[in-house]
Coordinates of C-alpha atoms in Angstrom, one line a residue:
M1 CA 0.0 0.0 0.0
K2 CA 1.2 3.5 -0.8
I3 CA 0.3 6.8 0.8
T4 CA 1.4 10.1 -0.9
F5 CA 1.4 13.2 1.2
M6 CA 1.1 16.4 -0.8
G7 CA 2.5 19.4 1.1
A8 CA 4.7 17.3 3.3
G9 CA 6.6 20.4 4.3
S10 CA 3.6 21.1 6.7
T11 CA 5.7 19.2 9.2
I12 CA 3.4 19.3 12.2
F13 CA 0.4 18.1 10.3
A14 CA 2.3 15.5 8.4
R15 CA 3.7 14.2 11.7
N16 CA 0.2 13.9 13.1
V17 CA -1.3 12.1 10.1
L18 CA 1.6 9.9 9.1
G19 CA 2.5 9.3 12.8
D20 CA -1.1 7.9 13.1
V21 CA -0.4 5.7 10.1
M22 CA 2.7 4.3 11.8
C23 CA 0.7 3.6 14.9
T24 CA -1.8 1.5 13.0
P25 CA -0.9 -2.2 12.5
A26 CA -2.9 -2.5 9.2
L27 CA -1.0 0.5 7.7
C28 CA 2.4 0.7 9.5
G29 CA 4.4 -1.2 6.8
C30 CA 3.2 1.0 3.9
E31 CA 5.2 3.1 1.5
I32 CA 5.0 6.8 2.2
A33 CA 5.8 9.4 -0.5
L34 CA 6.5 12.8 0.9
Y35 CA 6.0 15.6 -1.7
D36 CA 6.7 19.3 -1.5
I37 CA 8.2 22.2 -3.4
D38 CA 10.3 23.6 -0.5
P39 CA 13.5 21.6 -0.1
V40 CA 14.2 22.8 3.5
R41 CA 10.8 22.0 4.9
L42 CA 10.7 18.7 3.0
K43 CA 14.0 17.6 4.5
E44 CA 12.8 18.6 8.0
S45 CA 9.7 16.5 7.6
E46 CA 11.8 13.5 6.3
I47 CA 14.0 13.7 9.4
I48 CA 11.1 14.0 11.9
L49 CA 9.1 11.2 10.2
S50 CA 12.1 9.0 9.9
A51 CA 12.7 9.4 13.7
I52 CA 9.0 8.5 14.4
N53 CA 9.3 5.5 12.1
K54 CA 12.4 4.3 14.0
T55 CA 11.1 5.1 17.5
I56 CA 7.6 3.6 17.3
N57 CA 7.5 1.5 14.1
S58 CA 10.9 -0.3 13.9
D59 CA 11.4 1.3 10.5
K60 CA 8.6 -0.7 9.0
A61 CA 7.3 2.2 6.8
K62 CA 9.3 3.0 3.7
L63 CA 9.8 6.7 3.4
R64 CA 10.7 8.4 0.1
T65 CA 10.9 12.1 -0.7
Y66 CA 10.0 13.9 -3.9
L67 CA 10.9 17.5 -4.5
G68 CA 9.4 19.8 -7.0
V69 CA 6.8 19.7 -9.8
E70 CA 9.0 17.6 -12.0
H71 CA 8.9 14.8 -9.5
R72 CA 5.2 15.1 -8.5
R73 CA 3.9 12.4 -10.9
E74 CA 6.4 9.9 -9.5
A75 CA 5.4 10.8 -6.0
L76 CA 1.8 10.0 -6.9
R77 CA 2.4 6.9 -9.0
S78 CA 0.5 3.8 -7.8
A79 CA -0.7 5.6 -4.7
D80 CA -3.7 4.2 -2.8
F81 CA -4.3 7.3 -0.8
V82 CA -3.3 10.9 -1.4
V83 CA -3.4 13.3 1.6
N84 CA -3.6 16.9 0.6
A85 CA -2.3 19.6 3.0
I86 CA -0.8 22.3 0.7
Q87 CA -0.9 26.0 1.2
V88 CA -0.3 27.8 -2.0
G89 CA 1.6 31.1 -1.4
G90 CA 2.2 30.3 2.2
Y91 CA 2.1 32.8 5.1
E92 CA 4.3 35.1 3.1
P93 CA 3.5 36.6 0.7
C94 CA 0.0 35.5 0.2
T95 CA -1.7 35.2 3.6
V96 CA -0.2 38.6 4.6
T97 CA -1.6 40.1 1.4
D98 CA -5.0 38.6 2.1
F99 CA -5.1 40.5 5.4
E100 CA -3.3 43.7 4.7
I101 CA -5.0 44.9 1.5
P102 CA -8.6 44.4 2.8
K103 CA -7.6 46.4 5.9
K104 CA -6.9 49.4 3.7
F105 CA -10.5 49.2 2.6
G106 CA -11.7 48.9 6.2
L107 CA -12.4 45.2 6.1
R108 CA -11.1 43.2 9.1
Q109 CA -10.8 39.4 9.3
T110 CA -9.9 36.8 11.9
I111 CA -8.8 33.7 10.0
A112 CA -9.5 34.3 6.3
D113 CA -9.0 30.8 5.1
T114 CA -12.5 29.6 4.5
L115 CA -14.9 32.4 3.5
G116 CA -14.7 36.1 2.9
I117 CA -12.1 37.8 0.6
G118 CA -9.3 35.8 2.2
G119 CA -11.0 32.4 1.6
I120 CA -11.9 33.4 -2.0
M121 CA -8.3 34.4 -2.8
R122 CA -6.9 31.3 -1.2
A123 CA -9.2 29.2 -3.3
L124 CA -8.4 30.9 -6.6
R125 CA -4.7 30.3 -6.2
T126 CA -5.1 26.8 -4.9
I127 CA -7.6 25.3 -7.4
P128 CA -5.2 25.4 -10.4
V129 CA -2.6 23.4 -8.4
M130 CA -5.2 20.9 -7.4
E131 CA -6.3 20.7 -11.0
D132 CA -2.8 19.6 -11.9
F133 CA -2.8 17.1 -9.0
A134 CA -6.0 15.6 -10.5
H135 CA -4.5 15.3 -14.0
D136 CA -1.5 13.5 -12.6
M137 CA -3.6 11.2 -10.5
E138 CA -5.8 10.3 -13.4
A139 CA -2.6 9.3 -15.2
V140 CA -0.8 7.4 -12.5
C141 CA -3.2 6.5 -9.7
P142 CA -6.7 6.8 -11.0
N143 CA -8.3 4.7 -8.2
A144 CA -6.6 6.5 -5.3
W145 CA -8.7 8.3 -2.7
F146 CA -7.9 12.0 -2.3
L147 CA -8.2 13.0 1.3
N148 CA -8.4 16.8 1.3
Y149 CA -7.4 18.8 4.4
T150 CA -6.6 22.1 2.7
N151 CA -8.9 25.1 3.2
P152 CA -11.2 26.5 2.0
M153 CA -12.5 23.0 2.4
A154 CA -15.9 23.3 0.8
I155 CA -14.6 25.2 -2.3
L156 CA -11.6 23.0 -3.0
T157 CA -13.3 19.7 -2.2
G158 CA -16.4 20.8 -4.2
Y159 CA -14.2 21.6 -7.2
M160 CA -12.5 18.2 -7.1
Q161 CA -15.9 16.4 -6.8
R162 CA -17.6 18.4 -9.6
Y163 CA -14.8 18.9 -12.1
T164 CA -12.4 15.9 -11.8
G165 CA -12.7 12.1 -11.8
I166 CA -10.8 11.7 -8.6
K167 CA -12.5 10.1 -5.6
T168 CA -12.4 12.9 -3.0
V169 CA -13.6 13.4 0.5
G170 CA -12.9 16.6 2.5
L171 CA -11.8 16.1 6.1
C172 CA -11.9 18.7 9.0
H173 CA -10.7 18.6 12.6
S174 CA -13.8 20.1 14.2
V175 CA -16.6 17.6 13.7
Q176 CA -15.1 14.9 16.0
V177 CA -14.6 17.3 18.9
C178 CA -17.6 19.5 18.6
S179 CA -20.0 18.1 21.2
E180 CA -17.1 17.0 23.5
H181 CA -15.7 20.5 23.8
L182 CA -19.2 22.0 24.2
L183 CA -20.1 19.7 27.1
Q184 CA -16.7 20.2 28.8
A185 CA -17.0 24.0 28.5
L186 CA -20.5 23.9 30.0
G187 CA -19.5 21.7 32.9
M188 CA -21.5 18.7 31.6
E189 CA -18.6 16.3 31.4
D190 CA -20.7 13.6 33.0
K191 CA -22.7 13.4 29.8
L192 CA -19.7 12.7 27.5
E193 CA -19.6 8.9 27.7
G194 CA -22.1 7.2 25.5
R195 CA -23.5 10.5 24.1
Q196 CA -25.4 10.4 20.8
E197 CA -25.1 13.2 18.3
K198 CA -26.2 14.2 14.8
I199 CA -24.1 16.8 12.8
A200 CA -24.8 18.1 9.3
G201 CA -24.4 21.3 7.3
I202 CA -21.3 22.6 5.5
N203 CA -17.7 22.7 6.5
H204 CA -17.0 25.0 9.5
M205 CA -20.8 25.6 9.7
A206 CA -22.2 22.1 10.3
W207 CA -24.8 22.1 12.9
L208 CA -25.1 20.0 16.1
L209 CA -28.7 19.0 15.2
E210 CA -29.2 16.5 18.0
L211 CA -27.3 15.8 21.3
R212 CA -28.5 13.1 23.7
D213 CA -27.1 11.3 26.7
R214 CA -26.5 7.5 26.8
N215 CA -30.1 6.9 27.7
G216 CA -31.5 9.0 24.8
N217 CA -32.4 12.1 26.9
D218 CA -32.2 15.4 25.0
L219 CA -29.3 17.5 26.3
Y220 CA -30.1 20.6 24.3
P221 CA -32.5 22.3 26.8
E222 CA -29.8 22.3 29.4
V223 CA -27.1 23.2 26.9
R224 CA -29.2 26.2 25.8
R225 CA -29.7 27.3 29.4
R226 CA -26.1 27.0 30.4
A227 CA -24.8 28.7 27.2
A228 CA -27.1 31.7 27.7
E229 CA -26.1 32.0 31.3
K230 CA -22.4 31.8 30.5
N231 CA -22.6 34.4 27.7
A232 CA -24.5 36.7 30.1
T233 CA -22.1 36.4 33.0
E234 CA -18.6 36.0 31.7
K235 CA -16.3 36.7 28.7
H236 CA -14.9 33.7 27.0
S237 CA -13.5 32.5 23.7
D238 CA -16.6 30.8 22.3
M239 CA -19.2 33.6 22.6
V240 CA -20.1 33.8 19.0
R241 CA -21.2 30.1 18.8
Y242 CA -23.1 30.5 22.1
E243 CA -24.9 33.4 20.5
Y244 CA -25.7 31.1 17.6
I245 CA -27.4 28.8 20.1
R246 CA -29.4 31.7 21.5
R247 CA -30.5 33.2 18.2
L248 CA -30.6 30.1 15.9
G249 CA -31.2 27.3 18.4
Y250 CA -28.2 25.2 17.6
Y251 CA -24.4 25.0 18.0
C252 CA -22.0 24.6 15.1
T253 CA -18.8 22.8 14.6
E254 CA -16.1 25.3 14.0
S255 CA -14.7 27.8 16.5
S256 CA -16.1 31.3 17.3
E257 CA -13.0 33.0 15.8
H258 CA -13.9 31.4 12.5
N259 CA -17.6 31.9 12.6
A260 CA -17.3 35.6 13.6
E261 CA -16.4 36.3 9.9
Y262 CA -18.9 34.0 8.2
N263 CA -21.8 36.4 8.7
P264 CA -22.7 40.1 8.9
F265 CA -23.4 40.1 12.7
F266 CA -20.2 40.5 14.7
I267 CA -17.4 42.4 12.9
K268 CA -18.8 45.9 12.1
A269 CA -16.8 49.1 11.7
Q270 CA -19.7 51.1 12.9
H271 CA -20.0 49.0 16.0
P272 CA -16.5 48.4 17.3
E273 CA -17.8 47.5 20.8
L274 CA -18.9 44.1 19.4
I275 CA -15.3 43.0 19.1
D276 CA -14.8 43.2 22.9
R277 CA -18.4 42.1 23.7
Y278 CA -17.9 38.8 21.8
Q279 CA -14.2 38.5 22.3
I280 CA -13.4 38.4 18.6
P281 CA -9.7 38.0 17.8
L282 CA -9.1 40.2 14.8
D283 CA -5.9 39.2 12.7
E284 CA -5.9 35.9 14.6
Y285 CA -4.5 33.8 11.8
P286 CA -1.4 35.9 11.1
R287 CA -0.7 36.0 14.8
R288 CA -0.9 32.2 15.0
C289 CA 1.4 31.8 12.0
V290 CA 4.1 33.9 13.6
E291 CA 3.8 32.0 16.9
Q292 CA 3.8 28.6 15.1
I293 CA 6.8 29.5 13.0
A294 CA 8.8 30.5 16.1
G295 CA 7.5 27.6 18.1
W296 CA 8.4 25.1 15.4
E297 CA 11.9 26.4 15.1
K298 CA 12.4 25.8 18.9
E299 CA 10.7 22.4 18.8
K300 CA 12.6 21.3 15.7
D301 CA 16.0 22.0 17.3
G302 CA 15.1 19.8 20.3
I303 CA 13.9 17.0 18.1
L304 CA 16.8 17.1 15.7
A305 CA 19.3 17.1 18.6
D306 CA 17.7 14.1 20.3
G307 CA 16.8 12.1 17.2
K308 CA 14.0 10.3 18.9
V309 CA 10.3 11.2 18.4
S310 CA 7.3 9.4 19.8
H311 CA 3.7 9.7 18.7
T312 CA 0.3 8.8 20.0
R313 CA -2.5 8.3 17.5
S314 CA -4.6 11.5 17.1
K315 CA -8.3 12.0 16.3
E316 CA -7.5 13.0 12.7
Y317 CA -9.8 11.0 10.4
A318 CA -7.2 10.1 7.8
S319 CA -5.6 7.0 9.3
Y320 CA -8.9 5.6 10.5
I321 CA -10.3 6.0 6.9
M322 CA -7.4 4.2 5.4
E323 CA -7.6 1.5 8.0
S324 CA -11.3 1.0 7.4
M325 CA -10.9 0.8 3.7
V326 CA -8.0 -1.7 4.0
T327 CA -9.6 -3.9 6.6
N328 CA -13.3 -3.5 5.7
A329 CA -14.1 -2.5 9.4
P330 CA -17.0 -0.1 9.3
L331 CA -16.3 3.5 10.4
K332 CA -18.5 6.6 10.8
I333 CA -17.0 10.0 10.0
G334 CA -18.2 13.5 9.3
G335 CA -17.1 14.0 5.7
N336 CA -17.3 16.7 3.1
V337 CA -19.0 15.3 0.0
L338 CA -21.1 16.5 -2.9
N339 CA -24.8 17.0 -2.1
A340 CA -25.7 14.7 -4.9
G341 CA -29.3 13.5 -4.8
G342 CA -30.1 15.9 -2.0
L343 CA -28.3 14.4 1.1
I344 CA -29.5 17.7 2.7
E345 CA -32.8 18.4 0.9
N346 CA -32.9 22.1 1.3
L347 CA -29.4 22.8 0.1
P348 CA -28.3 22.8 -3.6
F349 CA -27.2 19.5 -5.2
D350 CA -23.9 21.1 -6.4
A351 CA -22.9 22.3 -2.9
C352 CA -20.3 20.5 -0.9
V353 CA -21.9 19.5 2.4
E354 CA -20.6 18.0 5.6
V355 CA -22.7 14.9 6.6
P356 CA -22.3 11.6 8.4
C357 CA -20.6 9.0 6.1
L358 CA -20.0 5.3 6.4
V359 CA -16.5 4.1 5.4
D360 CA -15.5 0.6 4.6
A361 CA -13.8 -1.3 1.8
C362 CA -16.3 0.1 -0.7
G363 CA -15.1 3.6 0.0
V364 CA -17.0 6.6 1.5
T365 CA -20.8 6.3 1.5
P366 CA -22.6 9.5 2.6
C367 CA -25.8 9.3 4.6
R368 CA -29.0 11.1 3.8
V369 CA -29.9 13.7 6.4
G370 CA -33.1 15.2 5.1
R371 CA -34.0 18.8 5.7
L372 CA -32.2 21.2 8.0
P373 CA -34.2 23.6 10.2
V374 CA -34.9 26.4 7.8
Q375 CA -32.9 29.1 9.6
L376 CA -29.8 26.8 9.6
A377 CA -30.2 26.0 5.8
A378 CA -30.5 29.8 5.2
M379 CA -27.3 30.5 7.2
N380 CA -25.5 27.8 5.2
M381 CA -26.8 29.2 1.9
T382 CA -25.1 32.6 2.6
N383 CA -21.8 30.7 2.6
I384 CA -22.7 28.3 -0.2
N385 CA -23.4 31.2 -2.5
V386 CA -19.8 32.4 -2.1
Q387 CA -18.4 28.9 -2.5
L388 CA -20.3 28.1 -5.8
L389 CA -19.4 31.5 -7.3
T390 CA -15.7 31.1 -6.4
I391 CA -15.6 27.7 -8.1
E392 CA -17.3 29.3 -11.1
A393 CA -14.6 32.0 -11.2
A394 CA -11.9 29.4 -11.0
V395 CA -13.3 27.3 -13.8
T396 CA -14.3 30.1 -16.2
R397 CA -11.4 32.4 -15.3
K398 CA -13.9 35.3 -15.5
K399 CA -13.1 38.2 -13.2
E400 CA -16.8 39.1 -12.9
H401 CA -17.4 35.9 -11.0
I402 CA -14.8 36.9 -8.4
Y403 CA -16.7 40.2 -8.0
H404 CA -19.9 38.2 -7.7
A405 CA -18.5 35.9 -5.0
V406 CA -17.2 38.9 -2.9
M407 CA -20.4 40.9 -3.4
L408 CA -22.4 38.0 -1.9
D409 CA -20.0 37.4 1.0
P410 CA -22.0 38.3 4.1
H411 CA -19.3 40.1 6.1
T412 CA -17.8 41.9 3.1
A413 CA -21.2 43.1 1.8
A414 CA -22.1 44.4 5.2
E415 CA -19.0 46.6 5.3
L416 CA -18.1 47.7 1.8
T417 CA -19.9 49.4 -1.1
L418 CA -20.0 47.7 -4.5
D419 CA -17.3 50.1 -5.9
E420 CA -15.1 49.3 -2.9
I421 CA -15.6 45.6 -3.4
V422 CA -14.5 45.8 -7.0
A423 CA -11.5 48.0 -6.2
M424 CA -10.4 45.7 -3.4
C425 CA -10.6 42.6 -5.7
D426 CA -8.6 44.4 -8.3
A427 CA -6.0 45.4 -5.8
L428 CA -5.7 41.8 -4.5
I429 CA -5.5 40.3 -8.0
E430 CA -2.7 42.7 -8.9
A431 CA -0.8 42.1 -5.6
H432 CA -1.0 38.3 -5.9
G433 CA 0.4 38.5 -9.4
D434 CA 1.7 35.1 -10.6
W435 CA 0.2 33.3 -7.6
L436 CA -3.1 33.6 -9.5
P437 CA -4.0 32.4 -13.0
A438 CA -5.0 35.1 -15.6
F439 CA -8.6 36.3 -15.3
H440 CA -10.4 38.1 -18.0

């Protein structure tokens, strides 16, 4: 069996996913191809993963590295699974540009990797690279599963599912910890074991539709009471999602710092007091990037000096999916899949939705959810509009569809005029230069 990791220079994430593989008996003897375009980061990942392989896996996995576009097809050849974790343009220059230019127009962001102008630009520079991946895979590993972790998840995964022949599922980190973190934060830890849950929607805005204890008792009345009380009496880092519970009736999967910028409610230039009221961390992603870069340099030096690295299997879905497909042991995940046939009836068929999926040797089989509560479907649609228009822009290379996507972004439209939106888009397109394809 062969696993190819695209963007292996994302060392911390590669360590988690591939360390998980090395912890799994059904996978630990596989061939692992590490691919990246950055020689320094690729080498660092090779050293770290080789140390994990030696420390916990008796060197059973066979690691090989592939540097640069000219070696990409060989990295993919005969792969059974392809894990995607690329970031086109990196923190510098592209992420910095995605934050700094919108600021000049008065548009502030928190994460900017999923929706909004930052998510749109990230998608437009990433889709051409993923299109190349798909062409290579169709040539050298047409039956491989493409496990996408790169954001913006719904846009990139939706593009792969609609416009390529590659078997693709999008994977996030937030579904599997959503109810656990909520119950812990509300002092309901005694309800964790044996809990029953149902989650569906779109990536980063999938809804915790049902939450019951081991005996089937509905936990939502108490969750709603405690969440309202906590928001009314203390400041904390999850106030936006607790406000969702109050106003919409349900909690959603991804963090408050993310969801603060997916709607027109919380980041408003005319109401700066909301930033403090809801504890919204503006410019959070650049701050994290700087901290992670510095932290990684320090951690890397310690690892390289010692030469021994251990690993405990994480909650990331990737290794569990591979194990399930190899062994035919059934697995339930929350996956990002095309809404074909109306898995969620009141969302568009060409949307990428996040729903429960069964995994086994047959692959990933999505489960039908039915209708979402109308207010939740409406919230999802405000994001899906942007996602579908961004894909349209990437496929047609028409600049007008970029404008359309940004015009319909909830946060941007609440802050900027149409003329400002067009000017901001043009400024970003010019600043990104060759990181973007040509639009007409």
